[in-house]
C-alpha angles and dihedrals in degrees: 000000000000090000088059092047088050092053091049088049088054092051090053085052088058087048093057094043090050091050089056088053094050091046088058093056096046140053142202120014093350092058089047089053092050085049091055088048088053092053093048095047090045093050094046091046093050093047092051091046090054092049092051093049089059087081105011124073111264095231093051094043094050092046093051091044094053092042094053089048093047093050094045093045092052092049090047086050092052097043103035107022094038096235116173121276110221133172090240093052094048088044096055091038087057093049088050093054088048090052092050093051089046090057091050091053097048099042126080 
């Protein structure tokens, strides 16, 4: 169950990173609302990460949390923010996903 909580925490990390990207694109009240979304996602992500680390090793949990966040943020960048899709980006994204899966398989 804590692995699922950890993945959800990583998805909220994607949420707060995406809110930062949208804040950069907007101004005024809209930027403030994206900032509020950032704070909400950050808080939920941290609470879930703390919950997951109660039974998972901190090193593994943190690596998986940041990895899920990194993969998700790159995908949001490509799909939402129209960042470039290159062979190198996809290659290293794939190796990151493999590393996350590997940590799951070798951890208790």
